[in-house]
Amino acid sequence: MLDGVVLITGVMAAGKSTVAQALAERLPRAAHVRGDVFRRMIVSGREEYVPGADGDGESQLRLRYRLSAATADAYAAAGFTAVVQDVVLGEELPAYVDLIRTRPLHVIVLAPNPATVTAREAGRAKTGYGAWTVEDLDRGLRTRTPRIGLWLDNSALTVGRRWTRSSGTGTFPGGLSVLRGTGFPAGRGSASYFRAFWLVRAVVSGAA
């Protein structure tokens, strides 16, 4: 059984919700913690976090992170695997890792290419991008986010498709590939590189 907390992050329309829900459904005891729920709980006085924001917008973003981290820890303490899904980029990623008290902690960063994100966003009923552009967030992901966890280019990945490891290439049939062979922070009790692959396989494989 997979225990602890799984953080799935990436830009908007990267596939976080789909992957997180599919992973949670495969586990015997799991909770899907959606970070955006905590943003939408603010009925009045809500300030959206936009490029260059500080003040209330930044404070509310960090409040949301604290709440989702505490919720994940509470589910994990009750014996559930907490699968957290949110946009956590830049220096906020290591800060969020520090907020999670539960170990093991598994970090997966979905990093599809901007063209794929644009196409996915166009096909969604909801609109995530406004003041932000796909290019803005993609740049923040690739240039300002520390290489924590397992980074995956899931541009051509469809949940439910099988894959097996290609010999020595770090790429997988079905459009899944590893970016820069990143690992987990040392000394945090996180999953091994191989086990992180198992997490993704649990999502995309048709096997039980």
mmCIF file of C-alpha atoms in Angstrom:
data_model
loop_
_atom_site.group_PDB
_atom_site.id
_atom_site.type_symbol
_atom_site.label_atom_id
_atom_site.label_comp_id
_atom_site.label_asym_id
_atom_site.label_seq_id
_atom_site.Cartn_x
_atom_site.Cartn_y
_atom_site.Cartn_z
ATOM 1 C CA MET A 1 0.000 0.000 0.000
ATOM 2 C CA LEU A 2 1.183 3.502 -0.824
ATOM 3 C CA ASP A 3 1.046 5.740 2.217
ATOM 4 C CA GLY A 4 1.925 9.305 3.121
ATOM 5 C CA VAL A 5 1.247 12.380 0.980
ATOM 6 C CA VAL A 6 1.524 12.816 -2.776
ATOM 7 C CA LEU A 7 1.832 16.364 -4.132
ATOM 8 C CA ILE A 8 0.988 16.733 -7.818
ATOM 9 C CA THR A 9 1.798 20.170 -9.168
ATOM 10 C CA GLY A 10 2.292 21.933 -12.491
ATOM 11 C CA VAL A 11 0.811 24.842 -14.414
ATOM 12 C CA MET A 12 -2.939 25.226 -14.948
ATOM 13 C CA ALA A 13 -4.309 22.651 -17.434
ATOM 14 C CA ALA A 14 -1.250 20.423 -16.989
ATOM 15 C CA GLY A 15 -3.451 17.447 -16.106
ATOM 16 C CA LYS A 16 -3.109 17.642 -12.312
ATOM 17 C CA SER A 17 -6.759 17.061 -11.483
ATOM 18 C CA THR A 18 -7.121 14.100 -13.827
ATOM 19 C CA VAL A 19 -3.934 12.413 -12.623
ATOM 20 C CA ALA A 20 -4.652 13.088 -8.938
ATOM 21 C CA GLN A 21 -8.208 11.746 -9.142
ATOM 22 C CA ALA A 22 -7.137 8.648 -11.069
ATOM 23 C CA LEU A 23 -4.368 7.921 -8.562
ATOM 24 C CA ALA A 24 -6.668 8.377 -5.562
ATOM 25 C CA GLU A 25 -9.243 6.050 -7.104
ATOM 26 C CA ARG A 26 -6.647 3.280 -7.428
ATOM 27 C CA LEU A 27 -5.653 3.337 -3.774
ATOM 28 C CA PRO A 28 -7.660 1.515 -1.076
ATOM 29 C CA ARG A 29 -7.792 4.531 1.271
ATOM 30 C CA ALA A 30 -7.117 7.889 -0.337
ATOM 31 C CA ALA A 31 -8.300 11.494 -0.302
ATOM 32 C CA HIS A 32 -7.996 13.948 -3.188
ATOM 33 C CA VAL A 33 -7.122 17.349 -1.682
ATOM 34 C CA ARG A 34 -7.836 20.089 -4.220
ATOM 35 C CA GLY A 35 -5.953 23.251 -3.334
ATOM 36 C CA ASP A 36 -8.301 25.512 -5.282
ATOM 37 C CA VAL A 37 -11.172 24.547 -2.968
ATOM 38 C CA PHE A 38 -9.569 26.635 -0.221
ATOM 39 C CA ARG A 39 -9.352 29.656 -2.514
ATOM 40 C CA ARG A 40 -13.045 29.364 -3.404
ATOM 41 C CA MET A 41 -14.061 29.075 0.257
ATOM 42 C CA ILE A 42 -13.399 32.815 0.649
ATOM 43 C CA VAL A 43 -16.816 34.310 -0.075
ATOM 44 C CA SER A 44 -15.996 37.998 0.307
ATOM 45 C CA GLY A 45 -12.711 39.856 0.326
ATOM 46 C CA ARG A 46 -11.008 37.358 -1.967
ATOM 47 C CA GLU A 47 -7.979 38.661 -3.842
ATOM 48 C CA GLU A 48 -6.715 36.653 -6.782
ATOM 49 C CA TYR A 49 -2.995 36.073 -7.088
ATOM 50 C CA VAL A 50 -1.840 37.755 -10.303
ATOM 51 C CA PRO A 51 1.619 38.457 -11.772
ATOM 52 C CA GLY A 52 3.602 40.716 -9.464
ATOM 53 C CA ALA A 53 0.971 40.504 -6.722
ATOM 54 C CA ASP A 54 1.775 41.123 -3.093
ATOM 55 C CA GLY A 55 -0.357 42.075 -0.125
ATOM 56 C CA ASP A 56 -3.668 40.207 0.184
ATOM 57 C CA GLY A 57 -3.276 38.226 -3.024
ATOM 58 C CA GLU A 58 0.016 36.735 -1.894
ATOM 59 C CA SER A 59 -1.176 36.252 1.690
ATOM 60 C CA GLN A 60 -4.291 34.401 0.563
ATOM 61 C CA LEU A 61 -2.244 32.154 -1.724
ATOM 62 C CA ARG A 62 -0.031 31.139 1.183
ATOM 63 C CA LEU A 63 -3.060 30.685 3.437
ATOM 64 C CA ARG A 64 -4.453 28.289 0.857
ATOM 65 C CA TYR A 65 -1.169 26.357 0.856
ATOM 66 C CA ARG A 66 -1.132 26.127 4.652
ATOM 67 C CA LEU A 67 -4.713 24.889 4.722
ATOM 68 C CA SER A 68 -4.206 22.243 2.044
ATOM 69 C CA ALA A 69 -0.983 21.032 3.685
ATOM 70 C CA ALA A 70 -2.683 20.755 7.077
ATOM 71 C CA THR A 71 -5.606 18.906 5.486
ATOM 72 C CA ALA A 72 -3.254 16.469 3.783
ATOM 73 C CA ASP A 73 -1.462 15.820 7.074
ATOM 74 C CA ALA A 74 -4.802 15.221 8.837
ATOM 75 C CA TYR A 75 -5.900 12.670 6.226
ATOM 76 C CA ALA A 76 -2.522 10.936 6.384
ATOM 77 C CA ALA A 77 -2.695 10.783 10.195
ATOM 78 C CA ALA A 78 -6.095 9.086 9.846
ATOM 79 C CA GLY A 79 -4.624 6.391 7.623
ATOM 80 C CA PHE A 80 -5.474 7.805 4.188
ATOM 81 C CA THR A 81 -3.056 8.522 1.366
ATOM 82 C CA ALA A 82 -3.500 12.246 0.724
ATOM 83 C CA VAL A 83 -3.161 13.188 -2.954
ATOM 84 C CA VAL A 84 -2.756 16.967 -3.081
ATOM 85 C CA GLN A 85 -3.282 18.831 -6.339
ATOM 86 C CA ASP A 86 -2.413 22.504 -6.749
ATOM 87 C CA VAL A 87 -0.330 25.002 -8.696
ATOM 88 C CA VAL A 88 2.825 25.317 -6.577
ATOM 89 C CA LEU A 89 5.655 26.920 -8.543
ATOM 90 C CA GLY A 90 8.902 28.803 -7.990
ATOM 91 C CA GLU A 91 10.200 29.103 -4.460
ATOM 92 C CA GLU A 92 6.735 28.204 -3.193
ATOM 93 C CA LEU A 93 7.470 24.541 -4.000
ATOM 94 C CA PRO A 94 10.231 23.974 -1.414
ATOM 95 C CA ALA A 95 8.229 26.090 1.034
ATOM 96 C CA TYR A 96 5.213 23.828 0.498
ATOM 97 C CA VAL A 97 7.354 20.715 0.963
ATOM 98 C CA ASP A 98 8.365 22.131 4.346
ATOM 99 C CA LEU A 99 4.696 22.689 5.269
ATOM 100 C CA ILE A 100 3.921 18.971 4.918
ATOM 101 C CA ARG A 101 4.839 17.180 8.130
ATOM 102 C CA THR A 102 3.951 13.683 6.915
ATOM 103 C CA ARG A 103 6.595 11.344 5.576
ATOM 104 C CA PRO A 104 6.876 9.797 3.113
ATOM 105 C CA LEU A 105 6.163 12.742 0.843
ATOM 106 C CA HIS A 106 6.096 12.149 -2.917
ATOM 107 C CA VAL A 107 6.423 15.147 -5.245
ATOM 108 C CA ILE A 108 5.408 14.856 -8.903
ATOM 109 C CA VAL A 109 5.652 17.838 -11.255
ATOM 110 C CA LEU A 110 3.674 17.605 -14.490
ATOM 111 C CA ALA A 111 5.369 19.630 -17.210
ATOM 112 C CA PRO A 112 3.649 19.297 -20.598
ATOM 113 C CA ASN A 113 4.778 21.642 -23.355
ATOM 114 C CA PRO A 114 3.016 25.028 -23.744
ATOM 115 C CA ALA A 115 1.238 24.031 -26.969
ATOM 116 C CA THR A 116 -0.336 21.060 -25.214
ATOM 117 C CA VAL A 117 -1.381 23.204 -22.248
ATOM 118 C CA THR A 118 -2.952 25.779 -24.599
ATOM 119 C CA ALA A 119 -4.942 23.060 -26.361
ATOM 120 C CA ARG A 120 -6.110 21.533 -23.077
ATOM 121 C CA GLU A 121 -7.136 24.927 -21.731
ATOM 122 C CA ALA A 122 -9.179 25.619 -24.863
ATOM 123 C CA GLY A 123 -11.013 22.331 -24.383
ATOM 124 C CA ARG A 124 -11.969 22.930 -20.749
ATOM 125 C CA ALA A 125 -15.310 24.277 -19.547
ATOM 126 C CA LYS A 126 -13.582 26.438 -16.942
ATOM 127 C CA THR A 127 -11.007 29.133 -17.680
ATOM 128 C CA GLY A 128 -7.875 29.086 -15.552
ATOM 129 C CA TYR A 129 -5.841 31.700 -17.378
ATOM 130 C CA GLY A 130 -6.651 35.390 -17.206
ATOM 131 C CA ALA A 131 -3.957 37.783 -16.065
ATOM 132 C CA TRP A 132 -1.525 34.901 -16.520
ATOM 133 C CA THR A 133 -0.580 33.437 -19.881
ATOM 134 C CA VAL A 134 0.466 29.859 -20.570
ATOM 135 C CA GLU A 135 3.927 31.134 -21.451
ATOM 136 C CA ASP A 136 4.188 33.086 -18.162
ATOM 137 C CA LEU A 137 3.483 30.045 -16.012
ATOM 138 C CA ASP A 138 5.550 27.695 -18.155
ATOM 139 C CA ARG A 139 8.527 30.042 -17.815
ATOM 140 C CA GLY A 140 8.022 30.210 -14.067
ATOM 141 C CA LEU A 141 7.880 26.433 -13.918
ATOM 142 C CA ARG A 142 10.989 25.745 -15.983
ATOM 143 C CA THR A 143 13.267 28.615 -14.976
ATOM 144 C CA ARG A 144 12.318 29.513 -11.408
ATOM 145 C CA THR A 145 11.097 26.288 -9.831
ATOM 146 C CA PRO A 146 13.690 24.167 -7.962
ATOM 147 C CA ARG A 147 14.082 20.650 -9.341
ATOM 148 C CA ILE A 148 12.331 18.895 -6.469
ATOM 149 C CA GLY A 149 10.631 15.576 -7.078
ATOM 150 C CA LEU A 150 9.955 13.732 -10.308
ATOM 151 C CA TRP A 151 9.356 16.008 -13.307
ATOM 152 C CA LEU A 152 7.325 14.473 -16.118
ATOM 153 C CA ASP A 153 6.560 15.718 -19.615
ATOM 154 C CA ASN A 154 3.042 14.314 -19.995
ATOM 155 C CA SER A 155 2.248 16.162 -23.213
ATOM 156 C CA ALA A 156 0.982 13.041 -24.988
ATOM 157 C CA LEU A 157 -0.092 11.076 -21.925
ATOM 158 C CA THR A 158 -3.630 9.761 -21.654
ATOM 159 C CA VAL A 159 -4.662 8.372 -18.285
ATOM 160 C CA GLY A 160 -5.451 4.671 -18.616
ATOM 161 C CA ARG A 161 -2.838 3.881 -21.259
ATOM 162 C CA ARG A 162 -0.264 1.245 -20.454
ATOM 163 C CA TRP A 163 3.449 1.881 -20.643
ATOM 164 C CA THR A 164 6.661 0.039 -19.965
ATOM 165 C CA ARG A 165 10.108 1.489 -19.492
ATOM 166 C CA SER A 166 12.207 1.920 -22.589
ATOM 167 C CA SER A 167 15.712 0.590 -22.161
ATOM 168 C CA GLY A 168 18.019 3.298 -20.867
ATOM 169 C CA THR A 169 16.245 6.226 -22.478
ATOM 170 C CA GLY A 170 14.134 7.664 -19.693
ATOM 171 C CA THR A 171 11.169 7.842 -22.074
ATOM 172 C CA PHE A 172 8.005 5.771 -22.187
ATOM 173 C CA PRO A 173 5.470 4.733 -24.820
ATOM 174 C CA GLY A 174 2.316 6.827 -24.582
ATOM 175 C CA GLY A 175 4.120 10.156 -24.460
ATOM 176 C CA LEU A 176 5.559 10.118 -20.954
ATOM 177 C CA SER A 177 9.132 11.274 -20.466
ATOM 178 C CA VAL A 178 11.376 12.271 -17.593
ATOM 179 C CA LEU A 179 12.828 15.773 -17.550
ATOM 180 C CA ARG A 180 16.433 16.048 -16.369
ATOM 181 C CA GLY A 181 16.306 12.846 -14.285
ATOM 182 C CA THR A 182 15.459 14.761 -11.139
ATOM 183 C CA GLY A 183 15.296 13.192 -7.702
ATOM 184 C CA PHE A 184 13.757 13.914 -4.334
ATOM 185 C CA PRO A 185 15.218 16.115 -1.593
ATOM 186 C CA ALA A 186 17.743 14.169 0.443
ATOM 187 C CA GLY A 187 16.890 13.309 3.998
ATOM 188 C CA ARG A 188 13.162 14.000 3.726
ATOM 189 C CA GLY A 189 12.038 10.367 3.768
ATOM 190 C CA SER A 190 10.546 10.818 0.303
ATOM 191 C CA ALA A 191 9.902 8.111 -2.256
ATOM 192 C CA SER A 192 12.779 6.722 -4.243
ATOM 193 C CA TYR A 193 13.128 7.555 -7.926
ATOM 194 C CA PHE A 194 11.827 4.093 -8.842
ATOM 195 C CA ARG A 195 8.837 4.305 -6.556
ATOM 196 C CA ALA A 196 7.862 7.619 -8.081
ATOM 197 C CA PHE A 197 7.657 5.823 -11.413
ATOM 198 C CA TRP A 198 5.406 3.270 -9.743
ATOM 199 C CA LEU A 199 3.089 6.081 -8.689
ATOM 200 C CA VAL A 200 2.681 7.255 -12.245
ATOM 201 C CA ARG A 201 2.274 3.679 -13.476
ATOM 202 C CA ALA A 202 -0.575 3.238 -10.999
ATOM 203 C CA VAL A 203 -2.334 6.080 -12.772
ATOM 204 C CA VAL A 204 -1.694 5.276 -16.428
ATOM 205 C CA SER A 205 -1.691 1.470 -16.327
ATOM 206 C CA GLY A 206 -4.829 -0.535 -16.884
ATOM 207 C CA ALA A 207 -3.641 -3.039 -14.288
ATOM 208 C CA ALA A 208 -5.193 -3.163 -10.847
#
